[in-house]
C-alpha cells in the first residue's frame, strides 16, 4: 500500500462526502426556510434579551413588548415579502407547513390565535441590525412622548411659580394700598394688568403643548410678556412713586433673576429633563412616574392610554436595564438630545453583543441539526464509510471513475466560490457510487465478514451502523470543508505525479 493508492482512496471518499454534504446543505436550507428557524431564533433571542434570562422570556408582558417592537414600522419594513398570487403561493405553502409544526412547540404564554411572531404574523425578519432595533425600541418606549409630557408638566409648574412670585408682590402692595386708603381704580388697573399677564402665560403654555414652538421660544415669550407687564406697571406709577417703587424693583429682580438667560431659566425649571429622569418616568413607584401620571388629568386621552399601556407591559428587568444604561449615558451627555442619542447607542451596543452570543448558539444548534440530517441522509442513502473505503480499495475501476469525476468537478486552482457549480443530483446520475440500497451493494456490505451469530450477520450490521454514524458526522462537517480538503488532496496527488515524471525525463 503506497502513498498514491492512499491518496486515491482518500480522494474518492472525500468526493462522496462532498456530494452528500451538498445534498444535506440543500435539505437543511430548505428546512430553515420553511420553518423560519433564523427568524424564530432571532425572536427568541430578543425575548431573552429583554427578559434578562430564558426562564422569564415566556412571561406575557415580555411577549407583548416584543410584539410591539415587531409591529413597529421600522421592523416591518425590514421584513420584505413577495406580492402577487404566483409569488406568494410558495410562501403560503411554507407558512402552512411551519404553522403545522409550530402546533407542537407553541408557548403557553401566547394566545392560541397568535403565531410564534405574535399578532397573527406569519413571517418576520431573520436579521435585525442593532441600529434598527435601538430605534424601534426607543420608539416603542415612546421616550419622545414622555420627554414632551414631562416638559409640559414642568413648564406648567414653572409658569405657576412665576405667577405666584408676582402675585405675592401684588398682595403686599394691595395690603399697603388698603392701609393708605388709595383709590380703588388704581388697584383695579394693577389687577387687570396681572390678569392679562396670566392669560398670556396660559396661552404660551397651551401653544407649547400644541407644538407651535419649542421650549426656548416659550421662555422668551414669557420674558417678553413680563417685560410688557413691568412697563405697564411702571407707567402707572405717576404720583405713587413712593408706593410702587419697591414692588417695581421686586418685579425687575424677578425678571433679571429668572429670565436674564433663557438657558438658565430652562435649567432652573428642569424644562429639559435629563435622560435618567425620562427613564424614571416609566418606572413604577418613582416620583417622576407619579408626576407624569398625576399630571395627565384626562384618563381617556390617547396620551394617557399609550403611556399607561406601555408601563403596564414593561417588565421590571427591561426598566432596570434601561435605567442602568441611562445612568451611563447621563454621565457623558451634555443635553437631553445627546442623552437620548447616547442611550440609543447603549441599547444598540447591548443588542449587538447579545446577538453575537445568540449567533453562537444558533451555530451550535445548526450543527446539531446538521448531524441529525447527516446521519439520516447516511442511513437513507446507505452511505457506510467502512463499506465505501472497502470498495474503493478493492475496485480500481470504480476508484478511477470517481477520481476522474472529481478532477472535472474540482479543477486545479478552483476555490470555494466554484462550489455552487457542483450539481450533486447530476453526479449521482452519472457515477455509480458505492452507496444505496441496491441488492448488490447491500449484499457486499453483509458479506464483508463471514462471522455470524446464530446465522445472523450481527458484526456486519454493527459495522454498517458505525459506518452510517461516521458518514453522518462527516456529512455534517459541511460541503465547504470537503470541497477545500478535496482541492488540497488533489494538489498533493498532482505534485506527487510530477515528482515521479521528472527523473524519467532526465534519464531520457
Tab-separated table of N, CA and C in Angstrom, residues 207-309:
chain	number	residue	atom	x	y	z
A	207	UNK	N	-49.981	76.840	23.697
A	207	UNK	CA	-49.390	76.766	22.353
A	207	UNK	C	-48.153	75.872	22.339
A	208	UNK	N	-47.405	75.865	23.452
A	208	UNK	CA	-46.270	74.937	23.540
A	208	UNK	C	-46.762	73.493	23.536
A	209	UNK	N	-47.843	73.243	24.271
A	209	UNK	CA	-48.409	71.889	24.316
A	209	UNK	C	-48.900	71.429	22.949
A	210	UNK	N	-49.258	72.389	22.108
A	210	UNK	CA	-49.733	72.061	20.755
A	210	UNK	C	-48.593	72.042	19.737
A	211	UNK	N	-47.353	72.100	20.241
A	211	UNK	CA	-46.150	72.017	19.394
A	211	UNK	C	-46.023	73.177	18.411
A	212	UNK	N	-46.495	74.354	18.808
A	212	UNK	CA	-46.354	75.509	17.925
A	212	UNK	C	-44.949	76.089	17.989
A	213	UNK	N	-44.251	75.867	19.079
A	213	UNK	CA	-42.859	76.286	19.179
A	213	UNK	C	-42.170	75.495	20.279
A	214	UNK	N	-40.815	75.656	20.359
A	214	UNK	CA	-40.038	74.863	21.313
A	214	UNK	C	-39.949	75.569	22.658
A	215	UNK	N	-39.221	74.961	23.592
A	215	UNK	CA	-39.153	75.465	24.957
A	215	UNK	C	-38.432	76.806	25.031
A	216	UNK	N	-37.441	77.019	24.160
A	216	UNK	CA	-36.724	78.300	24.162
A	216	UNK	C	-37.663	79.441	23.780
A	217	UNK	N	-38.478	79.207	22.759
A	217	UNK	CA	-39.438	80.228	22.342
A	217	UNK	C	-40.460	80.491	23.444
A	218	UNK	N	-40.883	79.434	24.151
A	218	UNK	CA	-41.853	79.603	25.234
A	218	UNK	C	-41.274	80.480	26.347
A	219	UNK	N	-40.030	80.236	26.724
A	219	UNK	CA	-39.388	81.028	27.779
A	219	UNK	C	-39.210	82.477	27.332
A	220	UNK	N	-38.781	82.670	26.094
A	220	UNK	CA	-38.588	84.034	25.583
A	220	UNK	C	-39.908	84.794	25.515
A	221	UNK	N	-40.984	84.108	25.169
A	221	UNK	CA	-42.291	84.773	25.133
A	221	UNK	C	-42.763	85.123	26.538
A	222	UNK	N	-42.504	84.254	27.502
A	222	UNK	CA	-42.838	84.585	28.895
A	222	UNK	C	-42.053	85.806	29.364
A	223	UNK	N	-40.778	85.864	28.979
A	223	UNK	CA	-39.945	87.019	29.337
A	223	UNK	C	-40.507	88.300	28.729
A	224	UNK	N	-40.881	88.231	27.443
A	224	UNK	CA	-41.416	89.417	26.763
A	224	UNK	C	-42.728	89.873	27.402
A	225	UNK	N	-43.570	88.906	27.796
A	225	UNK	CA	-44.844	89.254	28.443
A	225	UNK	C	-44.598	89.916	29.791
A	226	UNK	N	-43.593	89.415	30.519
A	226	UNK	CA	-43.259	90.023	31.809
A	226	UNK	C	-42.689	91.424	31.602
A	227	UNK	N	-41.873	91.615	30.571
A	227	UNK	CA	-41.343	92.952	30.264
A	227	UNK	C	-42.482	93.926	29.991
A	228	UNK	N	-43.459	93.441	29.218
A	228	UNK	CA	-44.603	94.307	28.892
A	228	UNK	C	-45.398	94.647	30.151
A	229	UNK	N	-45.527	93.680	31.052
A	229	UNK	CA	-46.254	93.918	32.300
A	229	UNK	C	-45.506	94.921	33.179
A	230	UNK	N	-44.178	94.774	33.259
A	230	UNK	CA	-43.375	95.704	34.070
A	230	UNK	C	-43.460	97.122	33.504
A	231	UNK	N	-43.431	97.238	32.177
A	231	UNK	CA	-43.550	98.560	31.547
A	231	UNK	C	-44.896	99.190	31.886
A	232	UNK	N	-45.958	98.395	31.850
A	232	UNK	CA	-47.292	98.904	32.177
A	232	UNK	C	-47.366	99.297	33.651
A	233	UNK	N	-46.747	98.472	34.500
A	233	UNK	CA	-46.731	98.755	35.932
A	233	UNK	C	-46.003	100.071	36.199
A	234	UNK	N	-44.893	100.252	35.502
A	234	UNK	CA	-44.089	101.467	35.674
A	234	UNK	C	-44.843	102.690	35.173
A	235	UNK	N	-45.648	102.501	34.133
A	235	UNK	CA	-46.414	103.623	33.574
A	235	UNK	C	-47.495	104.096	34.533
A	236	UNK	N	-47.922	103.210	35.448
A	236	UNK	CA	-48.985	103.562	36.395
A	236	UNK	C	-48.465	104.230	37.665
A	237	UNK	N	-47.144	104.398	37.740
A	237	UNK	CA	-46.582	104.954	38.972
A	237	UNK	C	-47.117	106.365	39.232
A	238	UNK	N	-46.953	107.247	38.248
A	238	UNK	CA	-47.474	108.610	38.386
A	238	UNK	C	-47.044	109.258	39.680
A	239	UNK	N	-48.039	109.635	40.492
A	239	UNK	CA	-47.769	110.284	41.773
A	239	UNK	C	-47.598	109.282	42.914
A	240	UNK	N	-47.546	107.993	42.547
A	240	UNK	CA	-47.469	106.953	43.593
A	240	UNK	C	-46.090	106.295	43.621
A	241	UNK	N	-45.080	107.110	43.330
A	241	UNK	CA	-43.731	106.545	43.254
A	241	UNK	C	-43.295	105.969	44.591
A	242	UNK	N	-43.693	106.608	45.674
A	242	UNK	CA	-43.308	106.123	46.991
A	242	UNK	C	-43.921	104.752	47.306
A	243	UNK	N	-45.090	104.489	46.681
A	243	UNK	CA	-45.784	103.213	46.929
A	243	UNK	C	-45.276	102.113	45.999
A	244	UNK	N	-45.075	102.464	44.724
A	244	UNK	CA	-44.796	101.454	43.693
A	244	UNK	C	-43.313	101.219	43.435
A	245	UNK	N	-42.460	102.017	44.034
A	245	UNK	CA	-41.029	101.862	43.750
A	245	UNK	C	-40.505	100.489	44.209
A	246	UNK	N	-40.866	100.088	45.421
A	246	UNK	CA	-40.394	98.800	45.937
A	246	UNK	C	-40.953	97.621	45.130
A	247	UNK	N	-42.282	97.552	44.872
A	247	UNK	CA	-42.809	96.457	44.046
A	247	UNK	C	-42.178	96.419	42.654
A	248	UNK	N	-41.899	97.616	42.094
A	248	UNK	CA	-41.288	97.661	40.769
A	248	UNK	C	-39.898	97.042	40.801
A	249	UNK	N	-39.123	97.387	41.834
A	249	UNK	CA	-37.785	96.811	41.952
A	249	UNK	C	-37.853	95.292	42.135
A	250	UNK	N	-38.842	94.822	42.879
A	250	UNK	CA	-39.004	93.375	43.092
A	250	UNK	C	-39.383	92.660	41.795
A	251	UNK	N	-40.245	93.310	41.000
A	251	UNK	CA	-40.629	92.725	39.704
A	251	UNK	C	-39.424	92.655	38.771
A	252	UNK	N	-38.623	93.717	38.756
A	252	UNK	CA	-37.430	93.723	37.906
A	252	UNK	C	-36.417	92.676	38.372
A	253	UNK	N	-36.374	92.468	39.699
A	253	UNK	CA	-35.465	91.451	40.218
A	253	UNK	C	-35.896	90.054	39.753
A	254	UNK	N	-37.212	89.797	39.794
A	254	UNK	CA	-37.738	88.503	39.313
A	254	UNK	C	-37.377	88.309	37.848
A	255	UNK	N	-37.556	89.384	37.090
A	255	UNK	CA	-37.266	89.306	35.651
A	255	UNK	C	-35.783	89.023	35.420
A	256	UNK	N	-34.921	89.736	36.145
A	256	UNK	CA	-33.484	89.589	35.967
A	256	UNK	C	-32.997	88.234	36.484
A	257	UNK	N	-33.560	87.815	37.610
A	257	UNK	CA	-33.105	86.574	38.240
A	257	UNK	C	-33.497	85.338	37.424
A	258	UNK	N	-34.681	85.365	36.835
A	258	UNK	CA	-35.196	84.175	36.136
A	258	UNK	C	-34.987	84.254	34.631
A	259	UNK	N	-35.279	85.393	34.029
A	259	UNK	CA	-35.364	85.466	32.567
A	259	UNK	C	-34.179	86.141	31.879
A	260	UNK	N	-33.141	86.530	32.643
A	260	UNK	CA	-31.996	87.189	32.003
A	260	UNK	C	-31.341	86.272	30.973
A	261	UNK	N	-31.350	84.984	31.263
A	261	UNK	CA	-30.747	83.994	30.359
A	261	UNK	C	-31.735	82.842	30.191
A	262	UNK	N	-32.157	82.589	28.943
A	262	UNK	CA	-33.151	81.542	28.676
A	262	UNK	C	-32.640	80.170	29.115
A	263	UNK	N	-31.356	79.916	28.864
A	263	UNK	CA	-30.788	78.612	29.238
A	263	UNK	C	-30.838	78.419	30.750
A	264	UNK	N	-30.561	79.499	31.487
A	264	UNK	CA	-30.604	79.434	32.947
A	264	UNK	C	-32.025	79.160	33.430
A	265	UNK	N	-33.013	79.823	32.808
A	265	UNK	CA	-34.418	79.607	33.176
A	265	UNK	C	-34.831	78.161	32.936
A	266	UNK	N	-34.362	77.589	31.825
A	266	UNK	CA	-34.695	76.196	31.488
A	266	UNK	C	-34.097	75.238	32.515
A	267	UNK	N	-32.849	75.515	32.922
A	267	UNK	CA	-32.194	74.655	33.914
A	267	UNK	C	-32.891	74.765	35.263
A	268	UNK	N	-33.211	76.013	35.697
A	268	UNK	CA	-33.880	76.223	36.979
A	268	UNK	C	-35.239	75.533	37.026
A	269	UNK	N	-35.924	75.547	35.904
A	269	UNK	CA	-37.253	74.936	35.850
A	269	UNK	C	-37.234	73.459	35.521
A	270	UNK	N	-36.044	72.913	35.266
A	270	UNK	CA	-35.970	71.500	34.870
A	270	UNK	C	-36.736	71.242	33.590
A	271	UNK	N	-36.724	72.240	32.690
A	271	UNK	CA	-37.543	72.160	31.479
A	271	UNK	C	-36.916	71.305	30.387
A	272	UNK	N	-35.689	70.858	30.638
A	272	UNK	CA	-35.074	69.877	29.735
A	272	UNK	C	-34.684	68.676	30.584
A	273	UNK	N	-35.637	67.766	30.835
A	273	UNK	CA	-35.347	66.621	31.708
A	273	UNK	C	-34.205	65.782	31.154
A	274	UNK	N	-33.301	65.376	32.035
A	274	UNK	CA	-32.190	64.540	31.569
A	274	UNK	C	-32.679	63.121	31.294
A	275	UNK	N	-31.833	62.344	30.649
A	275	UNK	CA	-32.242	61.016	30.189
A	275	UNK	C	-32.563	60.099	31.365
A	276	UNK	N	-31.887	60.311	32.489
A	276	UNK	CA	-32.160	59.492	33.671
A	276	UNK	C	-33.560	59.761	34.205
A	277	UNK	N	-33.972	61.036	34.202
A	277	UNK	CA	-35.321	61.391	34.647
A	277	UNK	C	-36.375	60.831	33.697
A	278	UNK	N	-36.069	60.867	32.404
A	278	UNK	CA	-37.018	60.367	31.406
A	278	UNK	C	-37.270	58.877	31.611
A	279	UNK	N	-36.196	58.134	31.842
A	279	UNK	CA	-36.340	56.687	32.047
A	279	UNK	C	-37.094	56.405	33.343
A	280	UNK	N	-36.860	57.211	34.367
A	280	UNK	CA	-37.572	57.008	35.632
A	280	UNK	C	-39.072	57.253	35.490
A	281	UNK	N	-39.458	57.998	34.465
A	281	UNK	CA	-40.887	58.262	34.259
A	281	UNK	C	-41.649	56.999	33.870
A	282	UNK	N	-40.931	55.952	33.410
A	282	UNK	CA	-41.606	54.697	33.068
A	282	UNK	C	-41.392	53.638	34.151
A	283	UNK	N	-40.768	54.040	35.261
A	283	UNK	CA	-40.535	53.101	36.360
A	283	UNK	C	-41.600	53.287	37.427
A	284	UNK	N	-42.392	52.251	37.617
A	284	UNK	CA	-43.464	52.321	38.603
A	284	UNK	C	-42.892	52.579	39.993
A	285	UNK	N	-43.561	53.478	40.721
A	285	UNK	CA	-43.137	53.778	42.077
A	285	UNK	C	-42.196	54.949	42.193
A	286	UNK	N	-41.610	55.390	41.079
A	286	UNK	CA	-40.694	56.530	41.141
A	286	UNK	C	-41.484	57.835	41.229
A	287	UNK	N	-40.849	58.872	41.799
A	287	UNK	CA	-41.515	60.172	41.954
A	287	UNK	C	-41.894	60.756	40.601
A	288	UNK	N	-40.996	60.617	39.635
A	288	UNK	CA	-41.245	61.209	38.317
A	288	UNK	C	-42.385	60.488	37.611
A	289	UNK	N	-42.469	59.162	37.800
A	289	UNK	CA	-43.593	58.413	37.223
A	289	UNK	C	-44.910	58.923	37.793
A	290	UNK	N	-44.927	59.107	39.115
A	290	UNK	CA	-46.137	59.641	39.738
A	290	UNK	C	-46.458	61.037	39.246
A	291	UNK	N	-45.415	61.823	39.009
A	291	UNK	CA	-45.588	63.188	38.500
A	291	UNK	C	-46.246	63.184	37.126
A	292	UNK	N	-45.799	62.282	36.254
A	292	UNK	CA	-46.349	62.208	34.895
A	292	UNK	C	-47.793	61.740	34.922
A	293	UNK	N	-48.060	60.654	35.649
A	293	UNK	CA	-49.414	60.089	35.689
A	293	UNK	C	-50.396	61.074	36.317
A	294	UNK	N	-49.968	61.738	37.400
A	294	UNK	CA	-50.858	62.687	38.076
A	294	UNK	C	-51.173	63.884	37.203
A	295	UNK	N	-50.232	64.254	36.341
A	295	UNK	CA	-50.411	65.449	35.509
A	295	UNK	C	-51.353	65.205	34.337
A	296	UNK	N	-51.516	63.936	33.942
A	296	UNK	CA	-52.423	63.635	32.823
A	296	UNK	C	-53.829	63.515	33.393
A	297	UNK	N	-54.549	64.596	33.360
A	297	UNK	CA	-55.860	64.651	34.004
A	297	UNK	C	-56.901	63.783	33.295
A	298	UNK	N	-56.859	63.822	31.967
A	298	UNK	CA	-57.865	63.104	31.179
A	298	UNK	C	-57.448	61.643	31.034
A	299	UNK	N	-58.085	60.756	31.806
A	299	UNK	CA	-57.730	59.340	31.767
A	299	UNK	C	-58.177	58.660	30.475
A	300	UNK	N	-59.031	59.313	29.714
A	300	UNK	CA	-59.490	58.740	28.440
A	300	UNK	C	-58.675	59.247	27.260
A	301	UNK	N	-57.702	60.115	27.528
A	301	UNK	CA	-56.919	60.685	26.437
A	301	UNK	C	-56.012	59.634	25.818
A	302	UNK	N	-55.647	59.866	24.555
A	302	UNK	CA	-54.789	58.930	23.831
A	302	UNK	C	-53.411	58.854	24.488
A	303	UNK	N	-52.917	60.008	24.958
A	303	UNK	CA	-51.600	60.038	25.600
A	303	UNK	C	-51.577	59.177	26.855
A	304	UNK	N	-52.619	59.334	27.680
A	304	UNK	CA	-52.677	58.556	28.925
A	304	UNK	C	-52.726	57.059	28.632
A	305	UNK	N	-53.544	56.681	27.646
A	305	UNK	CA	-53.678	55.260	27.296
A	305	UNK	C	-52.352	54.686	26.816
A	306	UNK	N	-51.642	55.455	25.974
A	306	UNK	CA	-50.355	54.981	25.444
A	306	UNK	C	-49.331	54.805	26.558
A	307	UNK	N	-49.226	55.831	27.414
A	307	UNK	CA	-48.238	55.786	28.492
A	307	UNK	C	-48.561	54.664	29.472
A	308	UNK	N	-49.833	54.556	29.859
A	308	UNK	CA	-50.226	53.543	30.832
A	308	UNK	C	-50.072	52.133	30.277
A	309	UNK	N	-50.433	51.956	29.004
A	309	UNK	CA	-50.305	50.639	28.370
A	309	UNK	C	-48.841	50.217	28.300
